[in-house]
PDB file of C-alpha atoms in Angstrom:
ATOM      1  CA  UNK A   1      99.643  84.244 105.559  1.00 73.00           C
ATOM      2  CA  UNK A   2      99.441  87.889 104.212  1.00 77.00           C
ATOM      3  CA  UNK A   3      96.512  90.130 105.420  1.00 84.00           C
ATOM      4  CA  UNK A   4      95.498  92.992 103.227  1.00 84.00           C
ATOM      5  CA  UNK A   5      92.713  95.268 104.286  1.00 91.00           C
ATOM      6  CA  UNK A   6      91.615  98.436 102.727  1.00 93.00           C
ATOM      7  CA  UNK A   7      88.192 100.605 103.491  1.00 96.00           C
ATOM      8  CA  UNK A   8      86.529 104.038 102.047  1.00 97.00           C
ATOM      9  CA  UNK A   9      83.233 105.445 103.211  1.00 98.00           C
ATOM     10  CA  UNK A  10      81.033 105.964 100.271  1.00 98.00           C
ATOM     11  CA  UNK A  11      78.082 108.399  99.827  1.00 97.00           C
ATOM     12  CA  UNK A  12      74.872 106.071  99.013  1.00 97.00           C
ATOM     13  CA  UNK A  13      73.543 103.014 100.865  1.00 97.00           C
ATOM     14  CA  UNK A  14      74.675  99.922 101.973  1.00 98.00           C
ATOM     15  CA  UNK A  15      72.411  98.383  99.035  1.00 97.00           C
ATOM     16  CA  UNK A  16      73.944 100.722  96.233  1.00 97.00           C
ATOM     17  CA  UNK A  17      77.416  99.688  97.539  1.00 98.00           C
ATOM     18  CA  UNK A  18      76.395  96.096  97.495  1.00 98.00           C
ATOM     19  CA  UNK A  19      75.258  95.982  94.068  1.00 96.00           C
ATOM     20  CA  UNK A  20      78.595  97.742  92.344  1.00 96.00           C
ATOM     21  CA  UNK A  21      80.953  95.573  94.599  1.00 96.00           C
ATOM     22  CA  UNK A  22      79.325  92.206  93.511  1.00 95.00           C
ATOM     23  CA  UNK A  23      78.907  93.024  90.101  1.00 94.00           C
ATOM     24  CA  UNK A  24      81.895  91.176  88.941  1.00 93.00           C
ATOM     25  CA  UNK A  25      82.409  91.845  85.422  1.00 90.00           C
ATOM     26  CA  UNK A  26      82.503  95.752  86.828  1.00 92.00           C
ATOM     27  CA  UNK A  27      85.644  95.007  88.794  1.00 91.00           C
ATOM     28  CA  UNK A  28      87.669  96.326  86.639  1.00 90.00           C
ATOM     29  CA  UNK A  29      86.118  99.456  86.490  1.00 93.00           C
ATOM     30  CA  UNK A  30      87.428 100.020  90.176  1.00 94.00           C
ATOM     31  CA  UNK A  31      90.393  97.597  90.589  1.00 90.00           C
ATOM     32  CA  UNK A  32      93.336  98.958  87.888  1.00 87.00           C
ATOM     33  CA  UNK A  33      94.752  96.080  85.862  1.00 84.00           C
ATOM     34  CA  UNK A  34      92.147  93.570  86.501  1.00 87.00           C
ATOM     35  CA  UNK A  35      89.364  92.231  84.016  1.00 90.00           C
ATOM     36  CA  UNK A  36      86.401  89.568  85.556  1.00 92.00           C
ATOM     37  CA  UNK A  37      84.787  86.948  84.090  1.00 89.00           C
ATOM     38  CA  UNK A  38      81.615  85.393  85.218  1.00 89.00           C
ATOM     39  CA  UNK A  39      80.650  81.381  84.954  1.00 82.00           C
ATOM     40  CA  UNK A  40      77.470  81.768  83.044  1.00 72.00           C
ATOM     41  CA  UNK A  41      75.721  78.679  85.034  1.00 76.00           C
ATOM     42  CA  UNK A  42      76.259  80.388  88.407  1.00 71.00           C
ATOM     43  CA  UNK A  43      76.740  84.177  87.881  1.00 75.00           C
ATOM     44  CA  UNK A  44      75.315  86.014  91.559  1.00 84.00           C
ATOM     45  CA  UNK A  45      75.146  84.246  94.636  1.00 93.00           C
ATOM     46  CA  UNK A  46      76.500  81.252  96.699  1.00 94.00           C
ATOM     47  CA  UNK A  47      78.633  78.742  94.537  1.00 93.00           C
ATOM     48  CA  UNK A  48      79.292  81.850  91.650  1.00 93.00           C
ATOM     49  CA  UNK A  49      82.638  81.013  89.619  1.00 94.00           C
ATOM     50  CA  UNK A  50      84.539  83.832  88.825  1.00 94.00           C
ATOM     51  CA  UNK A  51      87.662  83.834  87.111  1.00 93.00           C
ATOM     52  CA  UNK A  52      90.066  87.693  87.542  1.00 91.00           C
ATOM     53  CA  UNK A  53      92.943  88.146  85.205  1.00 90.00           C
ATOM     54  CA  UNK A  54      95.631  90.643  87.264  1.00 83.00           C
ATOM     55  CA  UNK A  55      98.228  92.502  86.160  1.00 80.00           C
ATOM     56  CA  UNK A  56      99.735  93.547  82.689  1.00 82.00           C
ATOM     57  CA  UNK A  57     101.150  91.242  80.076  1.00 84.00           C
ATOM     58  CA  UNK A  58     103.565  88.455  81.156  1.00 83.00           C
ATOM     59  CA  UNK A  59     103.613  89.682  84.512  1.00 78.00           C
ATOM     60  CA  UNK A  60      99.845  89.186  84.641  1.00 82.00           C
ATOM     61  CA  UNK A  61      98.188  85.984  86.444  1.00 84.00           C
ATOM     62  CA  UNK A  62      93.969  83.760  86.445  1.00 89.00           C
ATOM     63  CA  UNK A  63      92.624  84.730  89.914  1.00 91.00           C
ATOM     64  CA  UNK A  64      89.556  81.905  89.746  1.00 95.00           C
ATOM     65  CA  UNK A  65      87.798  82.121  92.513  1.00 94.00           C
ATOM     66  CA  UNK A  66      84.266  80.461  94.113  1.00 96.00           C
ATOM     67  CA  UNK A  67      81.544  82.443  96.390  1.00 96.00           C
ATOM     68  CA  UNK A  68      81.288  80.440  99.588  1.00 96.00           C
ATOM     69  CA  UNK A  69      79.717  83.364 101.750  1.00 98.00           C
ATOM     70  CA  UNK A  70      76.636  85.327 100.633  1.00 98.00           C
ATOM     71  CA  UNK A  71      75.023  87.535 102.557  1.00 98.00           C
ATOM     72  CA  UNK A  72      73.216  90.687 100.673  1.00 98.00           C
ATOM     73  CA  UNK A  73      74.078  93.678 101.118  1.00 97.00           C
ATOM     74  CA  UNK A  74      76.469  93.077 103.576  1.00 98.00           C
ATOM     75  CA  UNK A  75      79.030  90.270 102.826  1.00 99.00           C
ATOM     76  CA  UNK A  76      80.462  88.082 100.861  1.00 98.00           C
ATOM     77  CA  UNK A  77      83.251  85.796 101.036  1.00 98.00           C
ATOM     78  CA  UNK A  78      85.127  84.118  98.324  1.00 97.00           C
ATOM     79  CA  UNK A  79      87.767  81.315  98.457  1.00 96.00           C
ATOM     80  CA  UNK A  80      91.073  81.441  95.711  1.00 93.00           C
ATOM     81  CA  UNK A  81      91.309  78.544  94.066  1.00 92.00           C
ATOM     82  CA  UNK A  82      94.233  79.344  91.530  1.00 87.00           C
ATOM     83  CA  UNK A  83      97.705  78.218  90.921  1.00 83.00           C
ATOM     84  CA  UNK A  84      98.974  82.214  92.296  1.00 80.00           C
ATOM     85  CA  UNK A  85      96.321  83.359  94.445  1.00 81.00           C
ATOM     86  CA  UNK A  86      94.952  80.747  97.439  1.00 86.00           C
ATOM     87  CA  UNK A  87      93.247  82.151 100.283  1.00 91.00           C
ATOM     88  CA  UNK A  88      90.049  84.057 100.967  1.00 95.00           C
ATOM     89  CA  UNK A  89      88.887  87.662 100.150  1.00 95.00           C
ATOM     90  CA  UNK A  90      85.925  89.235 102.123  1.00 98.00           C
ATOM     91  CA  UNK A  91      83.764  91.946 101.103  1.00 97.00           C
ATOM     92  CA  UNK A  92      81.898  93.676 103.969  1.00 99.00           C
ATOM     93  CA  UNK A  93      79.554  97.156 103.254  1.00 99.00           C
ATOM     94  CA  UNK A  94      78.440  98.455 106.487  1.00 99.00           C
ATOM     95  CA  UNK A  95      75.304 100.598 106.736  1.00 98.00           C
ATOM     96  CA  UNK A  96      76.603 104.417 107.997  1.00 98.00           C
ATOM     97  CA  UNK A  97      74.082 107.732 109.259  1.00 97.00           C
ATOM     98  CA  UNK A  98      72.846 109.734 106.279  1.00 96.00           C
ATOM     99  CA  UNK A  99      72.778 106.893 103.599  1.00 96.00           C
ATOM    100  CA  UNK A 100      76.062 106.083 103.408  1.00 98.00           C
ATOM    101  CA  UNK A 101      77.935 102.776 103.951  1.00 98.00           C
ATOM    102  CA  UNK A 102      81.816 101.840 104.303  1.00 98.00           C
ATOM    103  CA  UNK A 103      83.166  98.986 101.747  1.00 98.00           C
ATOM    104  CA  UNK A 104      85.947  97.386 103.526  1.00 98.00           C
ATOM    105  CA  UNK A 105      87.973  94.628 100.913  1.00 95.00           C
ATOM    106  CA  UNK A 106      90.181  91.984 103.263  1.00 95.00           C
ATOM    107  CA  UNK A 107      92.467  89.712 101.435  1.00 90.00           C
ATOM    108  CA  UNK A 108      93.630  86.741 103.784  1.00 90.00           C
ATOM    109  CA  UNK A 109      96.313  84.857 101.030  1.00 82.00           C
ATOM    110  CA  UNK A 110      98.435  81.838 102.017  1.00 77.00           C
ATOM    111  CA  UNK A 111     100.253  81.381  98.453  1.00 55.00           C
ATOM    112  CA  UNK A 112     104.080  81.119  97.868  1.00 62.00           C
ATOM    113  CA  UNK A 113     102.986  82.715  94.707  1.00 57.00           C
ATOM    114  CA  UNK A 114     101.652  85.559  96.484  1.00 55.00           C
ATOM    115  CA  UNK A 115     104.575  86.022  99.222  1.00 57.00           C
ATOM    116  CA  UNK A 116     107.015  86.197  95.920  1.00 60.00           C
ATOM    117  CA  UNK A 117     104.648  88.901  94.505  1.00 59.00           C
ATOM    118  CA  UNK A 118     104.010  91.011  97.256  1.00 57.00           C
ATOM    119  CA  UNK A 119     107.808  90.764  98.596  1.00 56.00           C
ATOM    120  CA  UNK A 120     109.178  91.800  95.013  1.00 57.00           C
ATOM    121  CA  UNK A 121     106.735  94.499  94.660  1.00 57.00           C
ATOM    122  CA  UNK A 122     106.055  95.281  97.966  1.00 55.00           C
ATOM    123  CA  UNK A 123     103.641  95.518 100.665  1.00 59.00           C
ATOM    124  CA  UNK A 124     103.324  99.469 100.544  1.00 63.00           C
ATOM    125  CA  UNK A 125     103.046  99.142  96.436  1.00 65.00           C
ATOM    126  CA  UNK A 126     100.331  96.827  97.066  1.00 71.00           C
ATOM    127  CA  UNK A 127      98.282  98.746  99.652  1.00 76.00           C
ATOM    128  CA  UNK A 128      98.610 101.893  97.527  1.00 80.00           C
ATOM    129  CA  UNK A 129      97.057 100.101  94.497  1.00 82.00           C
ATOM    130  CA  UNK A 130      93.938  98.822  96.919  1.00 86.00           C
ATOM    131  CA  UNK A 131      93.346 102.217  97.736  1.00 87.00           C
ATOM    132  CA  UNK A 132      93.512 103.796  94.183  1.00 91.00           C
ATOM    133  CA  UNK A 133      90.920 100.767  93.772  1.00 93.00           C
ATOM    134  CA  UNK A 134      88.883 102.338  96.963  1.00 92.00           C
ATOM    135  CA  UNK A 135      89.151 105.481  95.663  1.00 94.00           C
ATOM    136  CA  UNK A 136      87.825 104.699  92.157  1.00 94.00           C
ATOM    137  CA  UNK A 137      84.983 102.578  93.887  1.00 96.00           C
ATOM    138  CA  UNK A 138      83.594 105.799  95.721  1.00 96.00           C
ATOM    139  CA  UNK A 139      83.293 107.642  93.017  1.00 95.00           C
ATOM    140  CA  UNK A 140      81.740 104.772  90.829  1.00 94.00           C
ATOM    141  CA  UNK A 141      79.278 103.936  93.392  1.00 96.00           C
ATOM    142  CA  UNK A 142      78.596 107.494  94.518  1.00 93.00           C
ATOM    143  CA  UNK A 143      77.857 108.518  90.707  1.00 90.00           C
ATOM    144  CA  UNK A 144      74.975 106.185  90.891  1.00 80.00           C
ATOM    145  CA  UNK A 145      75.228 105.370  87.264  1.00 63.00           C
ATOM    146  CA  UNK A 146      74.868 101.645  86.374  1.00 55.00           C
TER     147      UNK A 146
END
């Protein structure tokens, strides 16, 4: 199993956090080379479908992926249910002093698919792009623009 876990402190609230972070189709405003799609029938909440396309080109991958944790503003789990990606990512916003909040992103991912990945590119490569992602968040979430 591969653990990846990445955090930033962000200045607004917990609740501000929350709503950029689970606004899926807004992922890839944050996370480079990714683009969301939401299931119409289920689009916020327990039992959403989501479907992520990473990466550029042929070297790009479908990240679909069901909510199985939902707990507003302060987590929310999802399980990987693709042919890459298998595993769980958590999203936790924790309420800081001065209305702020921390985002912290854990991916716990059990694929072959992913092992190859991450070995080829590497696990450095891979944290560095989660943090660009953490840095772009901040900013997004701290403009308070919707």
């Amino acid at each position: 199993m591969r653990r990846l876990e990445v955090s930033v402190e962000i200045d607004a609230s917990a609740q501000r956090t929350w709503d950029v972070v689970t606004d899926w189709e807004r992922q890839g405003e944050w996370m480079p080379m990714t683009q969301v799609v939401v299931s119409a029938d289920d689009p916020v909440g327990l039992g959403a479908k989501i479907s992520a396309r990473s990466g550029v080109g042929p070297a790009s991958f479908v990240d679909p992926m069901v909510v199985d944790v939902w707990e507003p503003p302060y987590r929310c789990e999802v399980v990987h249910l693709g042919k890459v990606v298998t595993g769980r990512g958590v999203f936790v916003v924790e309420e800081l002093p001065e209305d702020r909040s921390r985002f912290i992103w854990r991916e716990e991912l059990d694929s072959t698919g992913v092992r190859k990945l991450v070995d080829a590119v590497g696990l450095p490569a891979s944290r560095a792009l989660l943090n660009v992602a953490m840095k772009r968040l901040a900013r997004l979430v701290a403009d308070g623009s919707t």
